[in-house]
PDB file of N, CA and C in Angstrom:
ATOM      1  N   MET A  29       0.809  -1.180   0.031  1.00 81.00           N
ATOM      2  CA  MET A  29      -0.026   0.025  -0.017  1.00 81.00           C
ATOM      3  C   MET A  29       0.921   1.247   0.018  1.00 81.00           C
ATOM      4  N   LYS A  30       0.535   2.239  -0.760  1.00 93.00           N
ATOM      5  CA  LYS A  30       1.315   3.431  -0.925  1.00 93.00           C
ATOM      6  C   LYS A  30       1.074   4.292   0.330  1.00 93.00           C
ATOM      7  N   SER A  31       2.147   4.790   0.906  1.00 97.00           N
ATOM      8  CA  SER A  31       2.064   5.672   2.078  1.00 97.00           C
ATOM      9  C   SER A  31       1.566   7.058   1.654  1.00 97.00           C
ATOM     10  N   PHE A  32       1.058   7.846   2.562  1.00 98.00           N
ATOM     11  CA  PHE A  32       0.585   9.171   2.263  1.00 98.00           C
ATOM     12  C   PHE A  32       1.749   9.983   1.707  1.00 98.00           C
ATOM     13  N   TYR A  33       2.912   9.901   2.318  1.00 98.00           N
ATOM     14  CA  TYR A  33       4.099  10.677   1.925  1.00 98.00           C
ATOM     15  C   TYR A  33       4.375  10.375   0.410  1.00 98.00           C
ATOM     16  N   HIS A  34       4.408   9.155   0.046  1.00 97.00           N
ATOM     17  CA  HIS A  34       4.754   8.779  -1.338  1.00 97.00           C
ATOM     18  C   HIS A  34       3.690   9.239  -2.285  1.00 97.00           C
ATOM     19  N   TYR A  35       2.443   9.261  -1.857  1.00 97.00           N
ATOM     20  CA  TYR A  35       1.330   9.797  -2.656  1.00 97.00           C
ATOM     21  C   TYR A  35       1.528  11.308  -2.849  1.00 97.00           C
ATOM     22  N   LEU A  36       1.827  11.986  -1.716  1.00 97.00           N
ATOM     23  CA  LEU A  36       1.943  13.412  -1.706  1.00 97.00           C
ATOM     24  C   LEU A  36       3.048  13.900  -2.618  1.00 97.00           C
ATOM     25  N   LEU A  37       4.088  13.132  -2.808  1.00 97.00           N
ATOM     26  CA  LEU A  37       5.248  13.534  -3.581  1.00 97.00           C
ATOM     27  C   LEU A  37       4.882  13.802  -5.057  1.00 97.00           C
ATOM     28  N   LYS A  38       3.803  13.196  -5.536  1.00 96.00           N
ATOM     29  CA  LYS A  38       3.396  13.438  -6.913  1.00 96.00           C
ATOM     30  C   LYS A  38       2.948  14.860  -7.160  1.00 96.00           C
ATOM     31  N   TYR A  39       2.713  15.633  -6.060  1.00 96.00           N
ATOM     32  CA  TYR A  39       2.323  17.006  -6.185  1.00 96.00           C
ATOM     33  C   TYR A  39       3.509  17.989  -6.097  1.00 96.00           C
ATOM     34  N   ARG A  40       4.731  17.463  -5.904  1.00 95.00           N
ATOM     35  CA  ARG A  40       5.893  18.360  -5.853  1.00 95.00           C
ATOM     36  C   ARG A  40       6.032  19.098  -7.156  1.00 95.00           C
ATOM     37  N   HIS A  41       6.384  20.366  -7.060  1.00 91.00           N
ATOM     38  CA  HIS A  41       6.566  21.164  -8.279  1.00 91.00           C
ATOM     39  C   HIS A  41       7.592  22.305  -7.953  1.00 91.00           C
ATOM     40  N   PRO A  42       8.520  22.559  -8.882  1.00 88.00           N
ATOM     41  CA  PRO A  42       9.536  23.583  -8.617  1.00 88.00           C
ATOM     42  C   PRO A  42       8.906  24.962  -8.283  1.00 88.00           C
ATOM     43  N   LYS A  43       7.796  25.267  -8.866  1.00 88.00           N
ATOM     44  CA  LYS A  43       7.073  26.488  -8.560  1.00 88.00           C
ATOM     45  C   LYS A  43       5.688  26.108  -8.096  1.00 88.00           C
ATOM     46  N   PRO A  44       5.494  25.955  -6.812  1.00 82.00           N
ATOM     47  CA  PRO A  44       4.183  25.452  -6.345  1.00 82.00           C
ATOM     48  C   PRO A  44       3.019  26.146  -6.977  1.00 82.00           C
ATOM     49  N   LYS A  45       2.071  25.317  -7.474  1.00 85.00           N
ATOM     50  CA  LYS A  45       0.882  25.800  -8.105  1.00 85.00           C
ATOM     51  C   LYS A  45      -0.240  26.121  -7.169  1.00 85.00           C
ATOM     52  N   ASP A  46      -0.210  25.428  -6.048  1.00 94.00           N
ATOM     53  CA  ASP A  46      -1.288  25.570  -5.084  1.00 94.00           C
ATOM     54  C   ASP A  46      -0.783  25.152  -3.680  1.00 94.00           C
ATOM     55  N   SER A  47      -1.664  25.185  -2.700  1.00 95.00           N
ATOM     56  CA  SER A  47      -1.202  24.895  -1.313  1.00 95.00           C
ATOM     57  C   SER A  47      -0.749  23.417  -1.197  1.00 95.00           C
ATOM     58  N   ILE A  48      -1.324  22.503  -1.939  1.00 96.00           N
ATOM     59  CA  ILE A  48      -0.924  21.102  -1.812  1.00 96.00           C
ATOM     60  C   ILE A  48       0.499  20.882  -2.423  1.00 96.00           C
ATOM     61  N   SER A  49       0.796  21.529  -3.516  1.00 95.00           N
ATOM     62  CA  SER A  49       2.149  21.390  -4.057  1.00 95.00           C
ATOM     63  C   SER A  49       3.149  21.984  -3.110  1.00 95.00           C
ATOM     64  N   GLY A  50       2.784  23.111  -2.479  1.00 95.00           N
ATOM     65  CA  GLY A  50       3.703  23.748  -1.509  1.00 95.00           C
ATOM     66  C   GLY A  50       3.885  22.803  -0.335  1.00 95.00           C
ATOM     67  N   PHE A  51       2.865  22.194   0.124  1.00 97.00           N
ATOM     68  CA  PHE A  51       2.937  21.168   1.228  1.00 97.00           C
ATOM     69  C   PHE A  51       3.817  20.055   0.794  1.00 97.00           C
ATOM     70  N   ALA A  52       3.673  19.523  -0.394  1.00 96.00           N
ATOM     71  CA  ALA A  52       4.500  18.408  -0.902  1.00 96.00           C
ATOM     72  C   ALA A  52       5.950  18.812  -0.918  1.00 96.00           C
ATOM     73  N   ASN A  53       6.253  19.985  -1.395  1.00 96.00           N
ATOM     74  CA  ASN A  53       7.647  20.464  -1.403  1.00 96.00           C
ATOM     75  C   ASN A  53       8.247  20.485   0.000  1.00 96.00           C
ATOM     76  N   GLN A  54       7.460  21.051   0.934  1.00 96.00           N
ATOM     77  CA  GLN A  54       7.960  21.134   2.346  1.00 96.00           C
ATOM     78  C   GLN A  54       8.095  19.781   2.954  1.00 96.00           C
ATOM     79  N   ALA A  55       7.190  18.902   2.760  1.00 97.00           N
ATOM     80  CA  ALA A  55       7.237  17.558   3.328  1.00 97.00           C
ATOM     81  C   ALA A  55       8.461  16.795   2.797  1.00 97.00           C
ATOM     82  N   TYR A  56       8.812  17.030   1.537  1.00 97.00           N
ATOM     83  CA  TYR A  56       9.987  16.372   0.921  1.00 97.00           C
ATOM     84  C   TYR A  56      11.252  16.841   1.640  1.00 97.00           C
ATOM     85  N   GLU A  57      11.313  18.087   2.077  1.00 96.00           N
ATOM     86  CA  GLU A  57      12.445  18.656   2.790  1.00 96.00           C
ATOM     87  C   GLU A  57      12.449  18.278   4.262  1.00 96.00           C
ATOM     88  N   ASP A  58      11.363  17.776   4.778  1.00 97.00           N
ATOM     89  CA  ASP A  58      11.202  17.426   6.217  1.00 97.00           C
ATOM     90  C   ASP A  58      11.653  16.009   6.408  1.00 97.00           C
ATOM     91  N   HIS A  59      12.899  15.847   6.892  1.00 96.00           N
ATOM     92  CA  HIS A  59      13.482  14.531   7.065  1.00 96.00           C
ATOM     93  C   HIS A  59      12.873  13.705   8.169  1.00 96.00           C
ATOM     94  N   SER A  60      12.023  14.348   8.994  1.00 97.00           N
ATOM     95  CA  SER A  60      11.412  13.616  10.081  1.00 97.00           C
ATOM     96  C   SER A  60       9.921  13.214   9.739  1.00 97.00           C
ATOM     97  N   PHE A  61       9.461  13.674   8.611  1.00 98.00           N
ATOM     98  CA  PHE A  61       8.052  13.307   8.250  1.00 98.00           C
ATOM     99  C   PHE A  61       7.860  11.825   8.241  1.00 98.00           C
ATOM    100  N   PRO A  62       6.728  11.349   8.807  1.00 98.00           N
ATOM    101  CA  PRO A  62       6.440   9.920   8.884  1.00 98.00           C
ATOM    102  C   PRO A  62       6.197   9.301   7.473  1.00 98.00           C
ATOM    103  N   LYS A  63       7.295   8.994   6.795  1.00 97.00           N
ATOM    104  CA  LYS A  63       7.271   8.614   5.403  1.00 97.00           C
ATOM    105  C   LYS A  63       6.515   7.319   5.110  1.00 97.00           C
ATOM    106  N   THR A  64       6.456   6.409   6.034  1.00 97.00           N
ATOM    107  CA  THR A  64       5.816   5.137   5.755  1.00 97.00           C
ATOM    108  C   THR A  64       4.406   5.006   6.256  1.00 97.00           C
ATOM    109  N   SER A  65       3.924   6.075   6.883  1.00 97.00           N
ATOM    110  CA  SER A  65       2.609   5.997   7.510  1.00 97.00           C
ATOM    111  C   SER A  65       1.445   6.089   6.545  1.00 97.00           C
ATOM    112  N   THR A  66       0.429   5.333   6.856  1.00 97.00           N
ATOM    113  CA  THR A  66      -0.857   5.405   6.136  1.00 97.00           C
ATOM    114  C   THR A  66      -1.967   5.803   7.113  1.00 97.00           C
ATOM    115  N   ASP A  67      -1.596   6.258   8.276  1.00 97.00           N
ATOM    116  CA  ASP A  67      -2.558   6.539   9.345  1.00 97.00           C
ATOM    117  C   ASP A  67      -2.800   8.056   9.459  1.00 97.00           C
ATOM    118  N   TYR A  68      -4.044   8.444   9.277  1.00 97.00           N
ATOM    119  CA  TYR A  68      -4.461   9.857   9.357  1.00 97.00           C
ATOM    120  C   TYR A  68      -4.011  10.505  10.681  1.00 97.00           C
ATOM    121  N   HIS A  69      -4.314   9.851  11.776  1.00 98.00           N
ATOM    122  CA  HIS A  69      -4.112  10.447  13.074  1.00 98.00           C
ATOM    123  C   HIS A  69      -2.583  10.600  13.414  1.00 98.00           C
ATOM    124  N   GLU A  70      -1.763   9.626  12.958  1.00 98.00           N
ATOM    125  CA  GLU A  70      -0.332   9.738  13.159  1.00 98.00           C
ATOM    126  C   GLU A  70       0.240  10.937  12.398  1.00 98.00           C
ATOM    127  N   ILE A  71      -0.144  11.041  11.181  1.00 98.00           N
ATOM    128  CA  ILE A  71       0.357  12.144  10.328  1.00 98.00           C
ATOM    129  C   ILE A  71      -0.181  13.497  10.791  1.00 98.00           C
ATOM    130  N   SER A  72      -1.423  13.480  11.094  1.00 97.00           N
ATOM    131  CA  SER A  72      -2.088  14.770  11.563  1.00 97.00           C
ATOM    132  C   SER A  72      -1.417  15.237  12.882  1.00 97.00           C
ATOM    133  N   SER A  73      -1.176  14.330  13.800  1.00 98.00           N
ATOM    134  CA  SER A  73      -0.573  14.698  15.103  1.00 98.00           C
ATOM    135  C   SER A  73       0.872  15.159  14.864  1.00 98.00           C
ATOM    136  N   TYR A  74       1.582  14.512  13.943  1.00 98.00           N
ATOM    137  CA  TYR A  74       2.952  14.946  13.642  1.00 98.00           C
ATOM    138  C   TYR A  74       2.918  16.371  13.092  1.00 98.00           C
ATOM    139  N   LEU A  75       2.047  16.650  12.142  1.00 98.00           N
ATOM    140  CA  LEU A  75       1.978  17.955  11.536  1.00 98.00           C
ATOM    141  C   LEU A  75       1.603  19.028  12.568  1.00 98.00           C
ATOM    142  N   GLU A  76       0.649  18.747  13.397  1.00 96.00           N
ATOM    143  CA  GLU A  76       0.211  19.738  14.381  1.00 96.00           C
ATOM    144  C   GLU A  76       1.286  20.053  15.417  1.00 96.00           C
ATOM    145  N   LEU A  77       2.031  19.003  15.787  1.00 96.00           N
ATOM    146  CA  LEU A  77       3.020  19.216  16.890  1.00 96.00           C
ATOM    147  C   LEU A  77       4.401  19.562  16.449  1.00 96.00           C
ATOM    148  N   ASN A  78       4.773  19.346  15.188  1.00 96.00           N
ATOM    149  CA  ASN A  78       6.154  19.404  14.834  1.00 96.00           C
ATOM    150  C   ASN A  78       6.520  20.346  13.644  1.00 96.00           C
ATOM    151  N   VAL A  79       5.532  20.799  12.898  1.00 95.00           N
ATOM    152  CA  VAL A  79       5.917  21.566  11.727  1.00 95.00           C
ATOM    153  C   VAL A  79       5.313  22.972  11.763  1.00 95.00           C
ATOM    154  N   ASP A  80       5.955  23.883  11.073  1.00 94.00           N
ATOM    155  CA  ASP A  80       5.430  25.252  10.986  1.00 94.00           C
ATOM    156  C   ASP A  80       5.253  25.651   9.526  1.00 94.00           C
ATOM    157  N   TYR A  81       5.421  24.679   8.614  1.00 94.00           N
ATOM    158  CA  TYR A  81       5.289  25.031   7.191  1.00 94.00           C
ATOM    159  C   TYR A  81       3.904  24.954   6.619  1.00 94.00           C
ATOM    160  N   LEU A  82       2.957  24.479   7.417  1.00 93.00           N
ATOM    161  CA  LEU A  82       1.503  24.454   6.957  1.00 93.00           C
ATOM    162  C   LEU A  82       0.847  25.621   7.534  1.00 93.00           C
ATOM    163  N   ASP A  83       0.255  26.453   6.691  1.00 89.00           N
ATOM    164  CA  ASP A  83      -0.504  27.630   7.181  1.00 89.00           C
ATOM    165  C   ASP A  83      -1.798  27.184   7.822  1.00 89.00           C
ATOM    166  N   THR A  84      -2.384  26.102   7.274  1.00 94.00           N
ATOM    167  CA  THR A  84      -3.628  25.549   7.853  1.00 94.00           C
ATOM    168  C   THR A  84      -3.691  24.051   7.652  1.00 94.00           C
ATOM    169  N   MET A  85      -4.240  23.368   8.608  1.00 96.00           N
ATOM    170  CA  MET A  85      -4.437  21.908   8.534  1.00 96.00           C
ATOM    171  C   MET A  85      -5.415  21.519   7.393  1.00 96.00           C
ATOM    172  N   ALA A  86      -6.169  22.501   6.906  1.00 97.00           N
ATOM    173  CA  ALA A  86      -7.101  22.234   5.849  1.00 97.00           C
ATOM    174  C   ALA A  86      -6.391  21.761   4.596  1.00 97.00           C
ATOM    175  N   THR A  87      -5.169  22.168   4.449  1.00 97.00           N
ATOM    176  CA  THR A  87      -4.388  21.769   3.269  1.00 97.00           C
ATOM    177  C   THR A  87      -4.080  20.258   3.411  1.00 97.00           C
ATOM    178  N   PHE A  88      -3.707  19.824   4.626  1.00 98.00           N
ATOM    179  CA  PHE A  88      -3.475  18.392   4.827  1.00 98.00           C
ATOM    180  C   PHE A  88      -4.765  17.586   4.675  1.00 98.00           C
ATOM    181  N   ASP A  89      -5.889  18.124   5.200  1.00 97.00           N
ATOM    182  CA  ASP A  89      -7.185  17.437   5.051  1.00 97.00           C
ATOM    183  C   ASP A  89      -7.540  17.256   3.544  1.00 97.00           C
ATOM    184  N   GLU A  90      -7.336  18.286   2.789  1.00 97.00           N
ATOM    185  CA  GLU A  90      -7.638  18.226   1.362  1.00 97.00           C
ATOM    186  C   GLU A  90      -6.759  17.162   0.655  1.00 97.00           C
ATOM    187  N   ALA A  91      -5.507  17.176   0.984  1.00 98.00           N
ATOM    188  CA  ALA A  91      -4.540  16.211   0.435  1.00 98.00           C
ATOM    189  C   ALA A  91      -4.951  14.801   0.880  1.00 98.00           C
ATOM    190  N   TRP A  92      -5.348  14.663   2.135  1.00 98.00           N
ATOM    191  CA  TRP A  92      -5.700  13.330   2.667  1.00 98.00           C
ATOM    192  C   TRP A  92      -6.970  12.819   1.920  1.00 98.00           C
ATOM    193  N   GLU A  93      -7.930  13.652   1.637  1.00 97.00           N
ATOM    194  CA  GLU A  93      -9.113  13.260   0.941  1.00 97.00           C
ATOM    195  C   GLU A  93      -8.752  12.740  -0.477  1.00 97.00           C
ATOM    196  N   LYS A  94      -7.870  13.420  -1.158  1.00 96.00           N
ATOM    197  CA  LYS A  94      -7.395  12.949  -2.442  1.00 96.00           C
ATOM    198  C   LYS A  94      -6.724  11.616  -2.339  1.00 96.00           C
ATOM    199  N   TYR A  95      -5.900  11.470  -1.348  1.00 97.00           N
ATOM    200  CA  TYR A  95      -5.153  10.228  -1.103  1.00 97.00           C
ATOM    201  C   TYR A  95      -6.166   9.096  -0.853  1.00 97.00           C
ATOM    202  N   GLU A  96      -7.158   9.300  -0.020  1.00 96.00           N
ATOM    203  CA  GLU A  96      -8.152   8.266   0.276  1.00 96.00           C
ATOM    204  C   GLU A  96      -8.917   7.880  -0.967  1.00 96.00           C
ATOM    205  N   ALA A  97      -9.303   8.875  -1.797  1.00 95.00           N
ATOM    206  CA  ALA A  97     -10.066   8.593  -2.984  1.00 95.00           C
ATOM    207  C   ALA A  97      -9.251   7.873  -4.070  1.00 95.00           C
ATOM    208  N   GLU A  98      -8.015   8.312  -4.263  1.00 93.00           N
ATOM    209  CA  GLU A  98      -7.167   7.684  -5.308  1.00 93.00           C
ATOM    210  C   GLU A  98      -6.510   6.374  -4.908  1.00 93.00           C
ATOM    211  N   VAL A  99      -6.101   6.278  -3.680  1.00 91.00           N
ATOM    212  CA  VAL A  99      -5.377   5.054  -3.228  1.00 91.00           C
ATOM    213  C   VAL A  99      -6.287   3.982  -2.655  1.00 91.00           C
ATOM    214  N   HIS A 100      -7.268   4.480  -1.932  1.00 82.00           N
ATOM    215  CA  HIS A 100      -8.163   3.525  -1.214  1.00 82.00           C
ATOM    216  C   HIS A 100      -9.553   3.435  -1.860  1.00 82.00           C
ATOM    217  N   GLY A 101      -9.819   4.215  -2.832  1.00 85.00           N
ATOM    218  CA  GLY A 101     -11.108   4.213  -3.506  1.00 85.00           C
ATOM    219  C   GLY A 101     -12.282   4.571  -2.645  1.00 85.00           C
ATOM    220  N   LYS A 102     -12.019   5.490  -1.640  1.00 75.00           N
ATOM    221  CA  LYS A 102     -13.114   5.911  -0.746  1.00 75.00           C
ATOM    222  C   LYS A 102     -13.705   7.215  -1.152  1.00 75.00           C
TER     223      LYS A 102
END
């Protein structure tokens, strides 16, 4: 199963087009990001407690919804 991190990397872009591509770029640079996790709560807690590169958790939630739809068919 593809981890959220590996899914998110498909949105990396040299010039971020939107908040998700900006998030993907920052997550790529974050060496402590939980790269193998597929758990919403683990990733959400990590982001809330350890990072300052997300302006709003809504960006993560939007990316997570896309991940769920594309990877898990939900």
